Amino acid sequence: AQSVAQPEDQVNVAEGNPLTVKCTYSVSGNPYLFWYVQYPNRGLQFLLKYITGDNLVKGSYGFEAEFNKSQTSFHLKKPSALVSDSALYFCAVRDPDRGSTLGRLYFGRGTQLTVWP
Amino acid sequence: EADIYQTPRYLVIGTGKKITLECSQTMGHDKMYWYQQDPGMELHLIHYSYGVNSTEKGDLSSESTVSRIRTEHFPLTLESARPSHTSQYLCASSESFGELFFGEGSRLTVL
C-alpha cells in the first residue's frame, strides 16, 4: 500500500536559516513524489516533483527536494528561509506501477512551517 | 496559475439543505478529484473521476455525490447537509501522471 509520513507536525526556523521539512514514503514500485504548499484559506499549490533522473529537484520559490531511494525519503529544503514561507506543506506520492493508471496522489498529514523574523 | 475554479468559496447553510459545490477546469484534464480537509489536517479523497461518465468513491466515506457529464465540470452535491459536513472541500484535476492542480477550495459551514 502507498503511504506518506511527515514526522513533524511543526517546524520552526528563523528567517535566513536553512529549513528542512521531512517526508518518507512507502510504495511498491518506483515512486512519483510531490510537494505542495497551502496558505491559509487557499487551495494547495504545486512546488516540485520527482519523476525520474537527478535526485535533487528544484522547484518554485527557491525550494528543492532530494530523493533518497535507500532511505525512502524526499525531504524539502530551502537554503535561506523567508517569513513568507510560513505555510502548511504537504508531501504526496503516486505509485505508477500499481495496476491501473489511477493518477491518484496519497498525501501526508502536512507540516506547519513557521519562519520567525 | 492553475485554471481550476471552485464556487462558492464560503457557504453557511442550515441543516437539511441541499447544496452543490461547483468545480470547473479549463485545462482539458481527464482526471478530477474532490478532497475533504478539516482544519490543519490531512486531505482525504472522497470522489474521483477519470473521464466523462466515470466517477468513483474515494478513501473516505462521504454522503456526497458527484457527476461528470462534461470534461470540464465536476460538481459535488450534498442532498441534506448536516453539521458533520462542515469542512473545506478541495477540487483538483490532473493529467495522467502529472501533478494535481487545485482550486481555491470551498469552505462549508452547516449550522
Short mmCIF file of C-alpha atoms in Angstrom, two decimals:
data_model
loop_
_atom_site.label_atom_id
_atom_site.label_comp_id
_atom_site.label_asym_id
_atom_site.label_seq_id
_atom_site.Cartn_x
_atom_site.Cartn_y
_atom_site.Cartn_z
CA ALA A 1 0.00 0.00 0.00
CA GLN A 2 1.05 3.54 -0.66
CA SER A 3 1.70 5.83 2.26
CA VAL A 4 3.47 9.03 3.13
CA ALA A 5 4.77 10.09 6.51
CA GLN A 6 5.62 13.60 7.58
CA PRO A 7 7.10 13.00 11.03
CA GLU A 8 6.95 16.62 12.18
CA ASP A 9 3.65 18.40 12.69
CA GLN A 10 5.51 21.69 13.08
CA VAL A 11 8.86 23.11 12.02
CA ASN A 12 10.07 26.43 13.34
CA VAL A 13 13.04 28.26 11.87
CA ALA A 14 14.49 31.75 11.97
CA GLU A 15 14.47 33.85 8.84
CA GLY A 16 17.66 33.44 6.88
CA ASN A 17 18.38 29.98 8.25
CA PRO A 18 18.11 26.83 6.17
CA LEU A 19 14.94 24.82 6.51
CA THR A 20 14.09 21.15 6.07
CA VAL A 21 10.64 19.59 6.03
CA LYS A 22 10.85 15.81 6.19
CA CYS A 23 8.94 13.24 4.20
CA THR A 24 9.26 9.46 3.93
CA TYR A 25 7.22 7.25 1.69
CA SER A 26 6.22 3.65 1.13
CA VAL A 27 5.27 2.35 -2.30
CA SER A 28 5.58 -0.98 -4.00
CA GLY A 29 7.10 0.40 -7.17
CA ASN A 30 9.08 3.43 -8.30
CA PRO A 31 7.55 6.49 -6.71
CA TYR A 32 6.46 9.77 -8.18
CA LEU A 33 6.87 12.31 -5.39
CA PHE A 34 5.43 15.76 -4.95
CA TRP A 35 5.49 18.71 -2.59
CA TYR A 36 2.65 21.16 -2.19
CA VAL A 37 2.22 24.31 -0.11
CA GLN A 38 -1.02 25.63 1.33
CA TYR A 39 -1.52 29.16 2.60
CA PRO A 40 -4.45 29.94 4.94
CA ASN A 41 -7.86 29.67 3.31
CA ARG A 42 -6.34 28.69 -0.02
CA GLY A 43 -6.01 25.55 -2.10
CA LEU A 44 -2.78 23.61 -2.49
CA GLN A 45 -0.07 24.97 -4.77
CA PHE A 46 2.37 22.69 -6.52
CA LEU A 47 6.03 23.24 -5.55
CA LEU A 48 8.03 20.48 -7.19
CA LYS A 49 8.06 16.84 -8.21
CA TYR A 50 10.39 13.92 -8.70
CA ILE A 51 9.62 11.50 -11.51
CA THR A 52 13.00 10.24 -12.61
CA GLY A 53 16.54 11.48 -13.19
CA ASP A 54 18.54 13.75 -10.94
CA ASN A 55 17.84 13.09 -7.28
CA LEU A 56 17.94 16.80 -6.48
CA VAL A 57 14.86 18.54 -7.76
CA LYS A 58 14.46 22.30 -7.86
CA GLY A 59 11.07 23.93 -7.65
CA SER A 60 9.20 27.14 -7.08
CA TYR A 61 10.15 29.91 -4.63
CA GLY A 62 13.71 28.61 -4.17
CA PHE A 63 12.65 25.25 -2.74
CA GLU A 64 14.36 21.99 -3.60
CA ALA A 65 13.98 18.39 -2.56
CA GLU A 66 16.27 15.42 -2.56
CA PHE A 67 15.08 11.97 -3.48
CA ASN A 68 16.85 9.25 -1.48
CA LYS A 69 15.80 5.80 -2.60
CA SER A 70 17.72 3.88 0.06
CA GLN A 71 16.12 5.91 2.83
CA THR A 72 12.78 6.22 1.02
CA SER A 73 12.82 9.93 1.74
CA PHE A 74 12.01 13.11 -0.15
CA HIS A 75 12.85 15.98 2.18
CA LEU A 76 12.00 19.53 1.20
CA LYS A 77 14.74 22.11 1.68
CA LYS A 78 15.49 25.76 1.25
CA PRO A 79 18.89 27.36 1.91
CA SER A 80 17.51 30.56 3.41
CA ALA A 81 14.01 30.75 4.85
CA LEU A 82 11.70 33.73 4.46
CA VAL A 83 8.86 34.78 6.75
CA SER A 84 6.59 34.47 3.72
CA ASP A 85 7.45 30.75 3.54
CA SER A 86 5.30 30.19 6.63
CA ALA A 87 2.55 27.81 5.49
CA LEU A 88 1.36 24.23 5.58
CA TYR A 89 3.43 21.83 3.47
CA PHE A 90 2.23 18.52 2.11
CA CYS A 91 4.25 15.67 0.68
CA ALA A 92 2.49 13.29 -1.71
CA VAL A 93 3.30 10.06 -3.54
CA ARG A 94 1.96 8.20 -6.50
CA ASP A 95 2.87 4.64 -7.44
CA PRO A 96 2.58 4.44 -11.24
CA ASP A 97 3.48 0.76 -11.23
CA ARG A 98 0.43 -0.12 -9.21
CA GLY A 99 -2.11 -1.67 -11.52
CA SER A 100 -4.02 0.91 -13.48
CA THR A 101 -3.19 4.49 -14.35
CA LEU A 102 -5.17 5.72 -11.43
CA GLY A 103 -3.31 9.01 -11.19
CA ARG A 104 -4.17 9.32 -7.54
CA LEU A 105 -1.92 11.01 -5.04
CA TYR A 106 -1.58 9.93 -1.43
CA PHE A 107 -0.86 12.85 0.87
CA GLY A 108 0.93 13.12 4.18
CA ARG A 109 -0.70 14.82 7.14
CA GLY A 110 1.10 18.07 6.49
CA THR A 111 3.80 20.04 8.31
CA GLN A 112 3.19 23.56 9.53
CA LEU A 113 6.27 25.66 8.83
CA THR A 114 6.72 28.85 10.81
CA VAL A 115 9.53 31.22 9.97
CA TRP A 116 10.03 33.96 12.51
CA PRO A 117 11.72 37.29 11.77
CA GLU B 1 -1.69 29.87 -12.01
CA ALA B 2 -3.94 26.85 -12.44
CA ASP B 3 -7.19 27.22 -14.35
CA ILE B 4 -9.47 25.44 -11.94
CA TYR B 5 -12.29 27.25 -10.23
CA GLN B 6 -14.49 26.47 -7.27
CA THR B 7 -17.67 28.20 -6.18
CA PRO B 8 -18.77 29.20 -3.70
CA ARG B 9 -15.61 29.95 -1.72
CA TYR B 10 -17.55 30.19 1.50
CA LEU B 11 -21.01 28.87 2.33
CA VAL B 12 -23.00 28.88 5.56
CA ILE B 13 -26.26 26.96 5.48
CA GLY B 14 -28.76 25.33 7.78
CA THR B 15 -29.17 21.65 8.47
CA GLY B 16 -31.19 19.74 5.90
CA LYS B 17 -30.44 22.00 2.96
CA LYS B 18 -29.28 20.66 -0.37
CA ILE B 19 -26.07 22.16 -1.65
CA THR B 20 -23.90 21.82 -4.72
CA LEU B 21 -20.25 22.80 -4.79
CA GLU B 22 -19.13 23.69 -8.28
CA CYS B 23 -15.76 22.86 -9.80
CA SER B 24 -14.63 23.68 -13.32
CA GLN B 25 -11.30 23.42 -15.09
CA THR B 26 -10.21 24.74 -18.46
CA MET B 27 -7.11 22.59 -18.91
CA GLY B 28 -8.85 19.67 -20.60
CA HIS B 29 -7.75 17.25 -17.88
CA ASP B 30 -9.49 13.91 -17.84
CA LYS B 31 -8.89 13.23 -14.16
CA MET B 32 -10.65 15.20 -11.45
CA TYR B 33 -10.81 14.77 -7.70
CA TRP B 34 -12.59 16.00 -4.60
CA TYR B 35 -10.72 16.10 -1.31
CA GLN B 36 -12.08 16.91 2.12
CA GLN B 37 -9.81 18.74 4.52
CA ASP B 38 -10.51 19.55 8.12
CA PRO B 39 -8.53 22.43 9.64
CA GLY B 40 -4.82 21.74 9.81
CA MET B 41 -5.32 18.14 8.86
CA GLU B 42 -4.58 15.76 6.09
CA LEU B 43 -6.51 15.56 2.88
CA HIS B 44 -8.99 12.76 2.37
CA LEU B 45 -10.01 11.73 -1.12
CA ILE B 46 -13.80 11.46 -1.27
CA HIS B 47 -14.51 11.21 -5.01
CA TYR B 48 -12.62 10.96 -8.26
CA SER B 49 -13.30 10.73 -11.96
CA TYR B 50 -11.19 9.53 -14.87
CA GLY B 51 -13.39 11.00 -17.53
CA VAL B 52 -16.90 11.77 -18.64
CA ASN B 53 -19.49 9.47 -17.04
CA SER B 54 -16.81 7.94 -14.82
CA THR B 55 -16.98 8.51 -11.05
CA GLU B 56 -15.68 6.54 -8.10
CA LYS B 57 -15.79 6.86 -4.34
CA GLY B 58 -12.52 7.63 -2.60
CA ASP B 59 -10.95 6.52 0.63
CA LEU B 60 -13.14 8.50 3.00
CA SER B 61 -16.78 7.59 3.23
CA SER B 62 -18.89 10.54 2.23
CA GLU B 63 -22.60 11.16 1.93
CA SER B 64 -21.97 13.44 -1.01
CA THR B 65 -22.39 12.52 -4.66
CA VAL B 66 -20.66 13.72 -7.82
CA SER B 67 -21.33 13.78 -11.52
CA ARG B 68 -19.14 14.16 -14.60
CA ILE B 69 -21.29 14.99 -17.59
CA ARG B 70 -18.71 17.28 -19.17
CA THR B 71 -14.92 17.04 -19.05
CA GLU B 72 -14.52 20.46 -17.52
CA HIS B 73 -17.19 20.21 -14.82
CA PHE B 74 -17.21 18.07 -11.65
CA PRO B 75 -19.84 19.23 -9.16
CA LEU B 76 -20.28 17.77 -5.68
CA THR B 77 -23.75 17.58 -4.12
CA LEU B 78 -24.98 17.07 -0.58
CA GLU B 79 -28.68 16.22 -0.57
CA SER B 80 -29.21 17.04 3.09
CA ALA B 81 -26.43 18.90 4.83
CA ARG B 82 -25.57 18.19 8.47
CA PRO B 83 -23.15 19.86 10.90
CA SER B 84 -20.77 16.90 10.44
CA HIS B 85 -20.33 18.03 6.82
CA THR B 86 -18.68 21.24 7.97
CA SER B 87 -15.27 21.19 6.32
CA GLN B 88 -13.17 22.52 3.48
CA TYR B 89 -13.67 20.83 0.12
CA LEU B 90 -10.87 20.96 -2.43
CA CYS B 91 -11.30 20.14 -6.10
CA ALA B 92 -8.33 19.15 -8.26
CA SER B 93 -7.51 17.93 -11.74
CA SER B 94 -4.54 16.29 -13.42
CA GLU B 95 -3.13 14.68 -16.48
CA SER B 96 -2.19 11.02 -16.20
CA PHE B 97 0.96 11.15 -14.08
CA GLY B 98 1.40 14.83 -13.58
CA GLU B 99 0.85 16.97 -10.59
CA LEU B 100 -2.61 17.85 -9.35
CA PHE B 101 -3.87 21.37 -9.86
CA PHE B 102 -6.10 22.54 -7.03
CA GLY B 103 -8.86 25.06 -6.84
CA GLU B 104 -9.02 27.58 -4.02
CA GLY B 105 -11.42 25.44 -2.02
CA SER B 106 -14.99 25.75 -0.75
CA ARG B 107 -15.35 26.18 2.97
CA LEU B 108 -18.72 24.83 4.10
CA THR B 109 -20.31 25.52 7.47
CA VAL B 110 -23.54 23.74 8.35
CA LEU B 111 -25.41 25.16 11.32
#
